[in-house]
PDB file of C-alpha atoms in Angstrom:
ATOM      1  CA  UNK A 185      40.275 165.901 280.845  1.00  0.00           C
ATOM      2  CA  UNK A 186      43.582 164.313 281.791  1.00  0.00           C
ATOM      3  CA  UNK A 187      44.819 165.219 285.286  1.00  0.00           C
ATOM      4  CA  UNK A 188      48.210 163.868 286.399  1.00  0.00           C
ATOM      5  CA  UNK A 189      48.590 163.610 290.188  1.00  0.00           C
ATOM      6  CA  UNK A 190      51.719 162.824 292.191  1.00  0.00           C
ATOM      7  CA  UNK A 191      50.588 161.474 295.590  1.00  0.00           C
ATOM      8  CA  UNK A 192      53.596 162.367 297.724  1.00  0.00           C
ATOM      9  CA  UNK A 193      53.982 161.600 301.410  1.00  0.00           C
ATOM     10  CA  UNK A 194      54.848 165.240 302.050  1.00  0.00           C
ATOM     11  CA  UNK A 195      53.237 167.090 299.136  1.00  0.00           C
ATOM     12  CA  UNK A 196      50.590 166.462 296.519  1.00  0.00           C
ATOM     13  CA  UNK A 197      51.596 167.681 293.066  1.00  0.00           C
ATOM     14  CA  UNK A 198      49.727 168.322 289.829  1.00  0.00           C
ATOM     15  CA  UNK A 199      50.960 170.034 286.673  1.00  0.00           C
ATOM     16  CA  UNK A 200      49.971 173.444 288.087  1.00  0.00           C
ATOM     17  CA  UNK A 201      49.717 172.991 291.858  1.00  0.00           C
ATOM     18  CA  UNK A 202      51.642 171.821 294.930  1.00  0.00           C
ATOM     19  CA  UNK A 203      50.012 171.438 298.342  1.00  0.00           C
ATOM     20  CA  UNK A 204      50.742 169.623 301.601  1.00  0.00           C
ATOM     21  CA  UNK A 205      49.457 166.054 301.912  1.00  0.00           C
ATOM     22  CA  UNK A 206      47.489 167.065 304.985  1.00  0.00           C
ATOM     23  CA  UNK A 207      43.784 166.780 305.613  1.00  0.00           C
ATOM     24  CA  UNK A 208      41.284 167.779 308.300  1.00  0.00           C
ATOM     25  CA  UNK A 209      37.842 166.152 308.345  1.00  0.00           C
ATOM     26  CA  UNK A 210      35.009 167.934 310.126  1.00  0.00           C
ATOM     27  CA  UNK A 211      31.278 167.398 309.522  1.00  0.00           C
ATOM     28  CA  UNK A 212      30.439 170.719 311.204  1.00  0.00           C
ATOM     29  CA  UNK A 213      33.088 172.953 309.682  1.00  0.00           C
ATOM     30  CA  UNK A 214      31.955 176.439 308.757  1.00  0.00           C
ATOM     31  CA  UNK A 215      33.064 176.964 305.180  1.00  0.00           C
ATOM     32  CA  UNK A 216      35.268 180.051 304.834  1.00  0.00           C
ATOM     33  CA  UNK A 217      37.660 181.127 302.126  1.00  0.00           C
ATOM     34  CA  UNK A 218      40.078 178.341 303.148  1.00  0.00           C
ATOM     35  CA  UNK A 219      40.821 175.449 300.772  1.00  0.00           C
ATOM     36  CA  UNK A 220      37.839 173.151 301.428  1.00  0.00           C
ATOM     37  CA  UNK A 221      35.876 170.342 299.841  1.00  0.00           C
ATOM     38  CA  UNK A 222      32.315 169.334 300.662  1.00  0.00           C
ATOM     39  CA  UNK A 223      31.671 165.679 299.840  1.00  0.00           C
ATOM     40  CA  UNK A 224      28.900 163.336 300.973  1.00  0.00           C
ATOM     41  CA  UNK A 225      27.838 165.508 303.902  1.00  0.00           C
ATOM     42  CA  UNK A 226      31.411 165.974 305.137  1.00  0.00           C
ATOM     43  CA  UNK A 227      33.681 168.978 304.908  1.00  0.00           C
ATOM     44  CA  UNK A 228      37.429 168.565 304.432  1.00  0.00           C
ATOM     45  CA  UNK A 229      40.112 171.209 304.539  1.00  0.00           C
ATOM     46  CA  UNK A 230      43.777 171.088 303.674  1.00  0.00           C
ATOM     47  CA  UNK A 231      46.275 171.207 306.511  1.00  0.00           C
ATOM     48  CA  UNK A 232      49.921 172.232 306.664  1.00  0.00           C
ATOM     49  CA  UNK A 233      50.479 169.188 308.892  1.00  0.00           C
ATOM     50  CA  UNK A 234      51.144 166.218 306.614  1.00  0.00           C
ATOM     51  CA  UNK A 235      49.434 162.864 307.121  1.00  0.00           C
ATOM     52  CA  UNK A 236      51.331 160.003 308.706  1.00  0.00           C
ATOM     53  CA  UNK A 237      53.263 157.899 306.219  1.00  0.00           C
ATOM     54  CA  UNK A 238      51.268 155.167 304.485  1.00  0.00           C
ATOM     55  CA  UNK A 239      53.048 152.620 302.308  1.00  0.00           C
ATOM     56  CA  UNK A 240      49.605 151.601 301.023  1.00  0.00           C
ATOM     57  CA  UNK A 241      47.600 154.764 300.425  1.00  0.00           C
ATOM     58  CA  UNK A 242      44.376 152.808 299.831  1.00  0.00           C
ATOM     59  CA  UNK A 243      43.851 151.893 303.508  1.00  0.00           C
ATOM     60  CA  UNK A 244      41.416 154.770 304.027  1.00  0.00           C
ATOM     61  CA  UNK A 245      39.736 157.588 302.089  1.00  0.00           C
ATOM     62  CA  UNK A 246      42.348 160.278 302.816  1.00  0.00           C
ATOM     63  CA  UNK A 247      44.245 160.093 299.553  1.00  0.00           C
ATOM     64  CA  UNK A 248      41.068 159.863 297.512  1.00  0.00           C
ATOM     65  CA  UNK A 249      39.881 163.140 299.058  1.00  0.00           C
ATOM     66  CA  UNK A 250      43.325 164.656 298.423  1.00  0.00           C
ATOM     67  CA  UNK A 251      42.936 163.497 294.810  1.00  0.00           C
ATOM     68  CA  UNK A 252      39.650 165.397 294.622  1.00  0.00           C
ATOM     69  CA  UNK A 253      41.472 168.500 295.874  1.00  0.00           C
ATOM     70  CA  UNK A 254      43.945 167.998 293.024  1.00  0.00           C
ATOM     71  CA  UNK A 255      41.104 167.581 290.529  1.00  0.00           C
ATOM     72  CA  UNK A 256      39.253 170.616 291.868  1.00  0.00           C
ATOM     73  CA  UNK A 257      42.367 172.777 291.659  1.00  0.00           C
ATOM     74  CA  UNK A 258      43.098 171.691 288.084  1.00  0.00           C
ATOM     75  CA  UNK A 259      39.492 172.216 286.983  1.00  0.00           C
ATOM     76  CA  UNK A 260      39.599 175.651 288.587  1.00  0.00           C
ATOM     77  CA  UNK A 261      42.807 176.475 286.729  1.00  0.00           C
ATOM     78  CA  UNK A 262      41.271 175.236 283.462  1.00  0.00           C
ATOM     79  CA  UNK A 263      38.277 177.524 284.014  1.00  0.00           C
ATOM     80  CA  UNK A 264      40.565 180.506 284.663  1.00  0.00           C
ATOM     81  CA  UNK A 265      42.445 179.742 281.452  1.00  0.00           C
ATOM     82  CA  UNK A 266      39.212 179.707 279.489  1.00  0.00           C
ATOM     83  CA  UNK A 267      38.967 175.941 278.969  1.00  0.00           C
ATOM     84  CA  UNK A 268      35.367 174.778 278.553  1.00  0.00           C
ATOM     85  CA  UNK A 269      34.513 172.616 281.569  1.00  0.00           C
ATOM     86  CA  UNK A 270      31.183 171.416 282.873  1.00  0.00           C
ATOM     87  CA  UNK A 271      30.173 172.340 286.405  1.00  0.00           C
ATOM     88  CA  UNK A 272      27.017 172.648 288.484  1.00  0.00           C
ATOM     89  CA  UNK A 273      25.769 169.095 288.156  1.00  0.00           C
ATOM     90  CA  UNK A 274      26.954 168.054 284.701  1.00  0.00           C
ATOM     91  CA  UNK A 275      29.382 165.080 284.782  1.00  0.00           C
ATOM     92  CA  UNK A 276      32.860 165.855 283.578  1.00  0.00           C
ATOM     93  CA  UNK A 277      35.084 163.121 282.150  1.00  0.00           C
ATOM     94  CA  UNK A 278      38.305 162.759 284.168  1.00  0.00           C
ATOM     95  CA  UNK A 279      41.326 160.609 283.368  1.00  0.00           C
ATOM     96  CA  UNK A 280      43.961 160.245 286.087  1.00  0.00           C
ATOM     97  CA  UNK A 281      47.648 159.589 285.500  1.00  0.00           C
ATOM     98  CA  UNK A 282      49.287 158.618 288.786  1.00  0.00           C
ATOM     99  CA  UNK A 283      52.347 156.805 290.064  1.00  0.00           C
ATOM    100  CA  UNK A 284      53.893 154.692 292.789  1.00  0.00           C
ATOM    101  CA  UNK A 285      57.438 154.220 294.087  1.00  0.00           C
ATOM    102  CA  UNK A 286      59.275 151.723 291.856  1.00  0.00           C
ATOM    103  CA  UNK A 287      59.632 149.160 294.650  1.00  0.00           C
ATOM    104  CA  UNK A 288      55.866 149.246 295.343  1.00  0.00           C
ATOM    105  CA  UNK A 289      54.771 149.479 291.739  1.00  0.00           C
ATOM    106  CA  UNK A 290      54.222 145.804 290.924  1.00  0.00           C
ATOM    107  CA  UNK A 291      52.532 144.924 294.222  1.00  0.00           C
ATOM    108  CA  UNK A 292      50.270 147.971 294.588  1.00  0.00           C
ATOM    109  CA  UNK A 293      49.586 149.257 291.059  1.00  0.00           C
ATOM    110  CA  UNK A 294      46.311 147.380 290.448  1.00  0.00           C
ATOM    111  CA  UNK A 295      45.071 148.135 293.956  1.00  0.00           C
ATOM    112  CA  UNK A 296      45.824 151.845 293.645  1.00  0.00           C
ATOM    113  CA  UNK A 297      44.100 152.074 290.257  1.00  0.00           C
ATOM    114  CA  UNK A 298      41.000 150.334 291.644  1.00  0.00           C
ATOM    115  CA  UNK A 299      41.025 152.673 294.671  1.00  0.00           C
ATOM    116  CA  UNK A 300      40.891 155.755 292.430  1.00  0.00           C
ATOM    117  CA  UNK A 301      38.608 154.333 289.721  1.00  0.00           C
ATOM    118  CA  UNK A 302      35.254 154.830 291.456  1.00  0.00           C
ATOM    119  CA  UNK A 303      32.311 153.417 289.474  1.00  0.00           C
ATOM    120  CA  UNK A 304      29.887 156.197 290.384  1.00  0.00           C
ATOM    121  CA  UNK A 305      29.560 159.839 289.420  1.00  0.00           C
ATOM    122  CA  UNK A 306      31.154 161.947 292.155  1.00  0.00           C
ATOM    123  CA  UNK A 307      29.538 165.207 293.212  1.00  0.00           C
ATOM    124  CA  UNK A 308      31.613 167.563 295.324  1.00  0.00           C
ATOM    125  CA  UNK A 309      32.111 171.243 295.989  1.00  0.00           C
ATOM    126  CA  UNK A 310      35.584 172.766 295.975  1.00  0.00           C
ATOM    127  CA  UNK A 311      35.867 176.291 297.359  1.00  0.00           C
ATOM    128  CA  UNK A 312      32.221 177.009 296.625  1.00  0.00           C
ATOM    129  CA  UNK A 313      32.250 175.647 293.090  1.00  0.00           C
ATOM    130  CA  UNK A 314      30.243 172.473 292.447  1.00  0.00           C
ATOM    131  CA  UNK A 315      31.602 169.712 290.249  1.00  0.00           C
ATOM    132  CA  UNK A 316      30.132 166.469 289.037  1.00  0.00           C
ATOM    133  CA  UNK A 317      32.847 164.161 287.698  1.00  0.00           C
ATOM    134  CA  UNK A 318      33.212 160.648 286.388  1.00  0.00           C
ATOM    135  CA  UNK A 319      36.662 159.057 286.579  1.00  0.00           C
ATOM    136  CA  UNK A 320      36.759 157.081 283.348  1.00  0.00           C
ATOM    137  CA  UNK A 321      40.392 155.948 283.313  1.00  0.00           C
ATOM    138  CA  UNK A 322      43.325 155.589 285.709  1.00  0.00           C
ATOM    139  CA  UNK A 323      46.844 154.705 284.590  1.00  0.00           C
ATOM    140  CA  UNK A 324      49.718 154.170 286.986  1.00  0.00           C
ATOM    141  CA  UNK A 325      53.443 154.606 286.258  1.00  0.00           C
ATOM    142  CA  UNK A 326      56.721 154.216 288.202  1.00  0.00           C
ATOM    143  CA  UNK A 327      57.741 157.322 290.109  1.00  0.00           C
ATOM    144  CA  UNK A 328      61.235 158.664 289.465  1.00  0.00           C
ATOM    145  CA  UNK A 329      61.320 157.053 286.001  1.00  0.00           C
ATOM    146  CA  UNK A 330      58.374 159.256 285.011  1.00  0.00           C
ATOM    147  CA  UNK A 331      60.211 162.382 286.145  1.00  0.00           C
ATOM    148  CA  UNK A 332      63.407 161.325 284.361  1.00  0.00           C
ATOM    149  CA  UNK A 333      61.491 160.963 281.104  1.00  0.00           C
ATOM    150  CA  UNK A 334      60.815 164.713 281.124  1.00  0.00           C
ATOM    151  CA  UNK A 335      64.571 165.262 280.660  1.00  0.00           C
ATOM    152  CA  UNK A 336      65.502 162.123 278.721  1.00  0.00           C
ATOM    153  CA  UNK A 337      68.672 162.341 276.650  1.00  0.00           C
ATOM    154  CA  UNK A 338      71.031 159.936 274.914  1.00  0.00           C
ATOM    155  CA  UNK A 339      73.604 159.997 277.720  1.00  0.00           C
ATOM    156  CA  UNK A 340      70.957 159.203 280.304  1.00  0.00           C
ATOM    157  CA  UNK A 341      69.668 156.364 278.184  1.00  0.00           C
ATOM    158  CA  UNK A 342      72.930 154.380 278.284  1.00  0.00           C
ATOM    159  CA  UNK A 343      72.969 153.990 282.040  1.00  0.00           C
ATOM    160  CA  UNK A 344      71.448 156.132 284.730  1.00  0.00           C
ATOM    161  CA  UNK A 345      70.438 155.889 288.353  1.00  0.00           C
ATOM    162  CA  UNK A 346      67.422 158.032 289.140  1.00  0.00           C
ATOM    163  CA  UNK A 347      66.976 159.047 292.777  1.00  0.00           C
ATOM    164  CA  UNK A 348      63.716 160.566 293.979  1.00  0.00           C
ATOM    165  CA  UNK A 349      64.497 162.049 297.366  1.00  0.00           C
ATOM    166  CA  UNK A 350      61.074 162.579 298.828  1.00  0.00           C
ATOM    167  CA  UNK A 351      59.524 163.124 302.228  1.00  0.00           C
ATOM    168  CA  UNK A 352      59.401 159.667 303.777  1.00  0.00           C
ATOM    169  CA  UNK A 353      61.118 157.544 301.143  1.00  0.00           C
ATOM    170  CA  UNK A 354      64.163 157.818 298.933  1.00  0.00           C
ATOM    171  CA  UNK A 355      63.291 155.907 295.773  1.00  0.00           C
ATOM    172  CA  UNK A 356      65.826 154.799 293.223  1.00  0.00           C
ATOM    173  CA  UNK A 357      65.555 153.087 289.871  1.00  0.00           C
ATOM    174  CA  UNK A 358      68.152 152.225 287.255  1.00  0.00           C
ATOM    175  CA  UNK A 359      67.630 152.956 283.565  1.00  0.00           C
ATOM    176  CA  UNK A 360      69.503 151.082 280.845  1.00  0.00           C
ATOM    177  CA  UNK A 361      68.960 151.925 277.181  1.00  0.00           C
ATOM    178  CA  UNK A 362      65.934 154.038 278.064  1.00  0.00           C
ATOM    179  CA  UNK A 363      64.127 151.248 279.928  1.00  0.00           C
ATOM    180  CA  UNK A 364      63.438 151.163 283.676  1.00  0.00           C
ATOM    181  CA  UNK A 365      64.791 148.096 285.477  1.00  0.00           C
ATOM    182  CA  UNK A 366      62.090 147.552 288.096  1.00  0.00           C
ATOM    183  CA  UNK A 367      64.107 144.669 289.557  1.00  0.00           C
ATOM    184  CA  UNK A 368      66.936 147.154 290.195  1.00  0.00           C
ATOM    185  CA  UNK A 369      64.811 149.582 292.171  1.00  0.00           C
ATOM    186  CA  UNK A 370      63.810 150.071 295.759  1.00  0.00           C
ATOM    187  CA  UNK A 371      62.179 152.511 298.147  1.00  0.00           C
ATOM    188  CA  UNK A 372      64.333 153.183 301.171  1.00  0.00           C
ATOM    189  CA  UNK A 373      62.651 154.642 304.237  1.00  0.00           C
ATOM    190  CA  UNK A 374      65.261 157.364 304.287  1.00  0.00           C
ATOM    191  CA  UNK A 375      63.584 160.507 302.950  1.00  0.00           C
ATOM    192  CA  UNK A 376      64.137 163.995 304.316  1.00  0.00           C
ATOM    193  CA  UNK A 377      61.585 163.499 307.103  1.00  0.00           C
ATOM    194  CA  UNK A 378      64.101 161.110 308.664  1.00  0.00           C
ATOM    195  CA  UNK A 379      66.788 163.764 308.256  1.00  0.00           C
ATOM    196  CA  UNK A 380      64.557 166.233 310.104  1.00  0.00           C
ATOM    197  CA  UNK A 381      64.141 163.757 312.967  1.00  0.00           C
ATOM    198  CA  UNK A 382      67.892 163.224 313.191  1.00  0.00           C
ATOM    199  CA  UNK A 383      68.564 166.956 313.285  1.00  0.00           C
ATOM    200  CA  UNK A 384      65.816 167.664 315.819  1.00  0.00           C
ATOM    201  CA  UNK A 385      67.058 164.920 318.122  1.00  0.00           C
ATOM    202  CA  UNK A 386      70.680 166.064 317.910  1.00  0.00           C
ATOM    203  CA  UNK A 387      69.879 169.733 318.508  1.00  0.00           C
ATOM    204  CA  UNK A 388      67.548 168.942 321.378  1.00  0.00           C
ATOM    205  CA  UNK A 389      70.234 166.753 322.967  1.00  0.00           C
ATOM    206  CA  UNK A 390      73.139 169.209 322.555  1.00  0.00           C
ATOM    207  CA  UNK A 391      71.441 172.597 322.802  1.00  0.00           C
ATOM    208  CA  UNK A 392      68.104 171.822 324.505  1.00  0.00           C
ATOM    209  CA  UNK A 393      66.452 173.613 321.572  1.00  0.00           C
ATOM    210  CA  UNK A 394      63.425 172.521 319.595  1.00  0.00           C
ATOM    211  CA  UNK A 395      63.172 173.235 315.872  1.00  0.00           C
ATOM    212  CA  UNK A 396      60.402 172.904 313.333  1.00  0.00           C
ATOM    213  CA  UNK A 397      60.892 171.366 309.905  1.00  0.00           C
ATOM    214  CA  UNK A 398      60.503 174.850 308.405  1.00  0.00           C
ATOM    215  CA  UNK A 399      63.448 176.082 310.533  1.00  0.00           C
ATOM    216  CA  UNK A 400      65.622 173.253 309.252  1.00  0.00           C
ATOM    217  CA  UNK A 401      64.666 174.086 305.662  1.00  0.00           C
ATOM    218  CA  UNK A 402      65.706 177.706 306.177  1.00  0.00           C
ATOM    219  CA  UNK A 403      69.052 176.722 307.707  1.00  0.00           C
ATOM    220  CA  UNK A 404      69.815 174.265 304.914  1.00  0.00           C
ATOM    221  CA  UNK A 405      68.994 176.969 302.362  1.00  0.00           C
ATOM    222  CA  UNK A 406      71.558 179.247 303.989  1.00  0.00           C
ATOM    223  CA  UNK A 407      69.532 181.545 306.238  1.00  0.00           C
ATOM    224  CA  UNK A 408      72.156 183.056 308.590  1.00  0.00           C
ATOM    225  CA  UNK A 409      69.754 184.223 311.308  1.00  0.00           C
ATOM    226  CA  UNK A 410      70.272 181.209 313.578  1.00  0.00           C
ATOM    227  CA  UNK A 411      72.945 180.465 316.221  1.00  0.00           C
ATOM    228  CA  UNK A 412      76.262 179.406 314.675  1.00  0.00           C
ATOM    229  CA  UNK A 413      76.412 176.186 316.687  1.00  0.00           C
ATOM    230  CA  UNK A 414      72.950 175.221 315.475  1.00  0.00           C
ATOM    231  CA  UNK A 415      73.918 175.855 311.841  1.00  0.00           C
ATOM    232  CA  UNK A 416      77.013 173.677 312.270  1.00  0.00           C
ATOM    233  CA  UNK A 417      74.971 170.805 313.705  1.00  0.00           C
ATOM    234  CA  UNK A 418      72.512 170.947 310.788  1.00  0.00           C
ATOM    235  CA  UNK A 419      75.386 171.020 308.292  1.00  0.00           C
ATOM    236  CA  UNK A 420      77.072 168.033 309.933  1.00  0.00           C
ATOM    237  CA  UNK A 421      73.865 165.984 310.099  1.00  0.00           C
ATOM    238  CA  UNK A 422      73.009 166.618 306.448  1.00  0.00           C
ATOM    239  CA  UNK A 423      76.452 165.381 305.382  1.00  0.00           C
ATOM    240  CA  UNK A 424      76.151 162.290 307.595  1.00  0.00           C
ATOM    241  CA  UNK A 425      72.672 161.624 306.238  1.00  0.00           C
ATOM    242  CA  UNK A 426      73.930 161.709 302.631  1.00  0.00           C
ATOM    243  CA  UNK A 427      76.901 159.479 303.482  1.00  0.00           C
ATOM    244  CA  UNK A 428      74.537 156.949 305.088  1.00  0.00           C
ATOM    245  CA  UNK A 429      72.258 157.006 302.051  1.00  0.00           C
ATOM    246  CA  UNK A 430      75.154 156.535 299.618  1.00  0.00           C
ATOM    247  CA  UNK A 431      76.377 153.665 301.802  1.00  0.00           C
ATOM    248  CA  UNK A 432      72.975 151.970 301.513  1.00  0.00           C
ATOM    249  CA  UNK A 433      73.185 152.256 297.727  1.00  0.00           C
ATOM    250  CA  UNK A 434      76.729 150.877 297.640  1.00  0.00           C
ATOM    251  CA  UNK A 435      75.550 147.863 299.653  1.00  0.00           C
ATOM    252  CA  UNK A 436      73.127 147.284 296.765  1.00  0.00           C
ATOM    253  CA  UNK A 437      75.986 147.427 294.228  1.00  0.00           C
ATOM    254  CA  UNK A 438      75.072 150.927 293.022  1.00  0.00           C
ATOM    255  CA  UNK A 439      78.016 153.276 292.558  1.00  0.00           C
ATOM    256  CA  UNK A 440      76.958 156.850 291.817  1.00  0.00           C
ATOM    257  CA  UNK A 441      80.370 157.611 290.312  1.00  0.00           C
ATOM    258  CA  UNK A 442      79.481 155.379 287.348  1.00  0.00           C
ATOM    259  CA  UNK A 443      76.926 156.478 284.753  1.00  0.00           C
ATOM    260  CA  UNK A 444      74.538 159.393 285.055  1.00  0.00           C
ATOM    261  CA  UNK A 445      72.880 160.248 288.369  1.00  0.00           C
ATOM    262  CA  UNK A 446      69.513 161.979 288.052  1.00  0.00           C
ATOM    263  CA  UNK A 447      68.287 163.714 291.209  1.00  0.00           C
ATOM    264  CA  UNK A 448      64.616 164.622 291.560  1.00  0.00           C
ATOM    265  CA  UNK A 449      62.148 165.350 294.337  1.00  0.00           C
ATOM    266  CA  UNK A 450      61.760 168.097 296.902  1.00  0.00           C
ATOM    267  CA  UNK A 451      64.523 166.600 299.034  1.00  0.00           C
ATOM    268  CA  UNK A 452      66.906 166.674 296.097  1.00  0.00           C
ATOM    269  CA  UNK A 453      66.102 170.334 295.481  1.00  0.00           C
ATOM    270  CA  UNK A 454      66.596 171.157 299.172  1.00  0.00           C
ATOM    271  CA  UNK A 455      69.937 169.340 299.470  1.00  0.00           C
ATOM    272  CA  UNK A 456      71.378 170.261 296.077  1.00  0.00           C
ATOM    273  CA  UNK A 457      74.417 172.078 297.490  1.00  0.00           C
ATOM    274  CA  UNK A 458      75.366 169.062 299.609  1.00  0.00           C
ATOM    275  CA  UNK A 459      74.808 166.586 296.780  1.00  0.00           C
ATOM    276  CA  UNK A 460      77.036 168.597 294.461  1.00  0.00           C
ATOM    277  CA  UNK A 461      79.792 168.640 297.095  1.00  0.00           C
ATOM    278  CA  UNK A 462      79.713 164.899 297.787  1.00  0.00           C
ATOM    279  CA  UNK A 463      82.634 163.111 296.028  1.00  0.00           C
ATOM    280  CA  UNK A 464      80.697 159.842 295.799  1.00  0.00           C
ATOM    281  CA  UNK A 465      78.111 161.364 293.434  1.00  0.00           C
ATOM    282  CA  UNK A 466      79.261 162.391 289.951  1.00  0.00           C
ATOM    283  CA  UNK A 467      77.782 163.164 286.500  1.00  0.00           C
ATOM    284  CA  UNK A 468      74.691 164.691 288.106  1.00  0.00           C
ATOM    285  CA  UNK A 469      71.552 165.916 286.393  1.00  0.00           C
ATOM    286  CA  UNK A 470      69.149 167.812 288.663  1.00  0.00           C
ATOM    287  CA  UNK A 471      65.478 168.018 287.793  1.00  0.00           C
ATOM    288  CA  UNK A 472      64.497 170.995 289.915  1.00  0.00           C
ATOM    289  CA  UNK A 473      60.775 170.975 289.178  1.00  0.00           C
ATOM    290  CA  UNK A 474      59.037 169.479 292.218  1.00  0.00           C
ATOM    291  CA  UNK A 475      56.143 168.627 289.863  1.00  0.00           C
ATOM    292  CA  UNK A 476      58.372 166.592 287.513  1.00  0.00           C
ATOM    293  CA  UNK A 477      56.652 163.286 288.297  1.00  0.00           C
ATOM    294  CA  UNK A 478      53.257 164.797 287.446  1.00  0.00           C
ATOM    295  CA  UNK A 479      54.635 166.098 284.134  1.00  0.00           C
ATOM    296  CA  UNK A 480      56.129 162.658 283.514  1.00  0.00           C
ATOM    297  CA  UNK A 481      52.823 160.914 284.191  1.00  0.00           C
ATOM    298  CA  UNK A 482      51.157 163.163 281.631  1.00  0.00           C
ATOM    299  CA  UNK A 483      53.860 162.445 279.065  1.00  0.00           C
ATOM    300  CA  UNK A 484      53.702 158.680 279.619  1.00  0.00           C
ATOM    301  CA  UNK A 485      49.890 158.618 279.594  1.00  0.00           C
ATOM    302  CA  UNK A 486      49.757 160.475 276.286  1.00  0.00           C
ATOM    303  CA  UNK A 487      52.426 158.167 274.819  1.00  0.00           C
ATOM    304  CA  UNK A 488      50.474 155.115 275.989  1.00  0.00           C
ATOM    305  CA  UNK A 489      47.281 156.390 274.366  1.00  0.00           C
ATOM    306  CA  UNK A 490      49.067 157.173 271.081  1.00  0.00           C
ATOM    307  CA  UNK A 491      50.291 153.569 271.019  1.00  0.00           C
ATOM    308  CA  UNK A 492      46.766 152.344 271.684  1.00  0.00           C
ATOM    309  CA  UNK A 493      47.424 151.149 275.247  1.00  0.00           C
TER     310      UNK A 493
END
């Protein structure tokens, strides 16, 4: 069974599921109806508090366990949809389609594939259901480009800049004639988490008020039930944040008024109103599905297999 997984710094995404990239490890946890995995004598549960940013996600076992959560969720969905899957001790064949930011792709691709491609059969329990799986193949693709391929069109193929505005990073990659230019890509440490920090610092300084990320999301989405001064500060900081980001791109000789601009990622969805209002960004295509990279990984994996790769 092919399972595409987008290992985000803020959220994990599969074709059917989105959950926070947060994990709690506890060998003595009492298993309840929460989202839990039992693996090798340990119990892990998902947390709404995301993990600290890791450029290299192979440094510990966290993202492998999060991958098992993704696998367990997809196998559970397959069972609900009537797909024949093997459980309770019988190994199930799993192929993973995953991705990395374009700027990290060449340096970390082999390492990430080896990290996920465990040689042994893996036995784990997800929410009371026991699985025995064997990961038989892992293929890795460039983030952002994968998502863009789900909406590929002739206009995009001539020249496009794809921007994946994620949690910790803002990844960009240029596409010319349908091909990704890895050398014209980068991952800027300027995702929406940095915007949150800017807003929190400014509001704390001016109003002596502390906000959560969820409060900032609500204000950006237009919730009026906050003080007017606070709303104005958030609005101002979002516009400054976008101007700074566009300035970073212009320093790299990327002008978003030329060619197609494709905006993806949870940050892009959150800030859509502001992006549409910015005069330095034109000819915009929004891909509003936060799971677009996962769908793209599936598409690219299936294309690779049809070509015999």
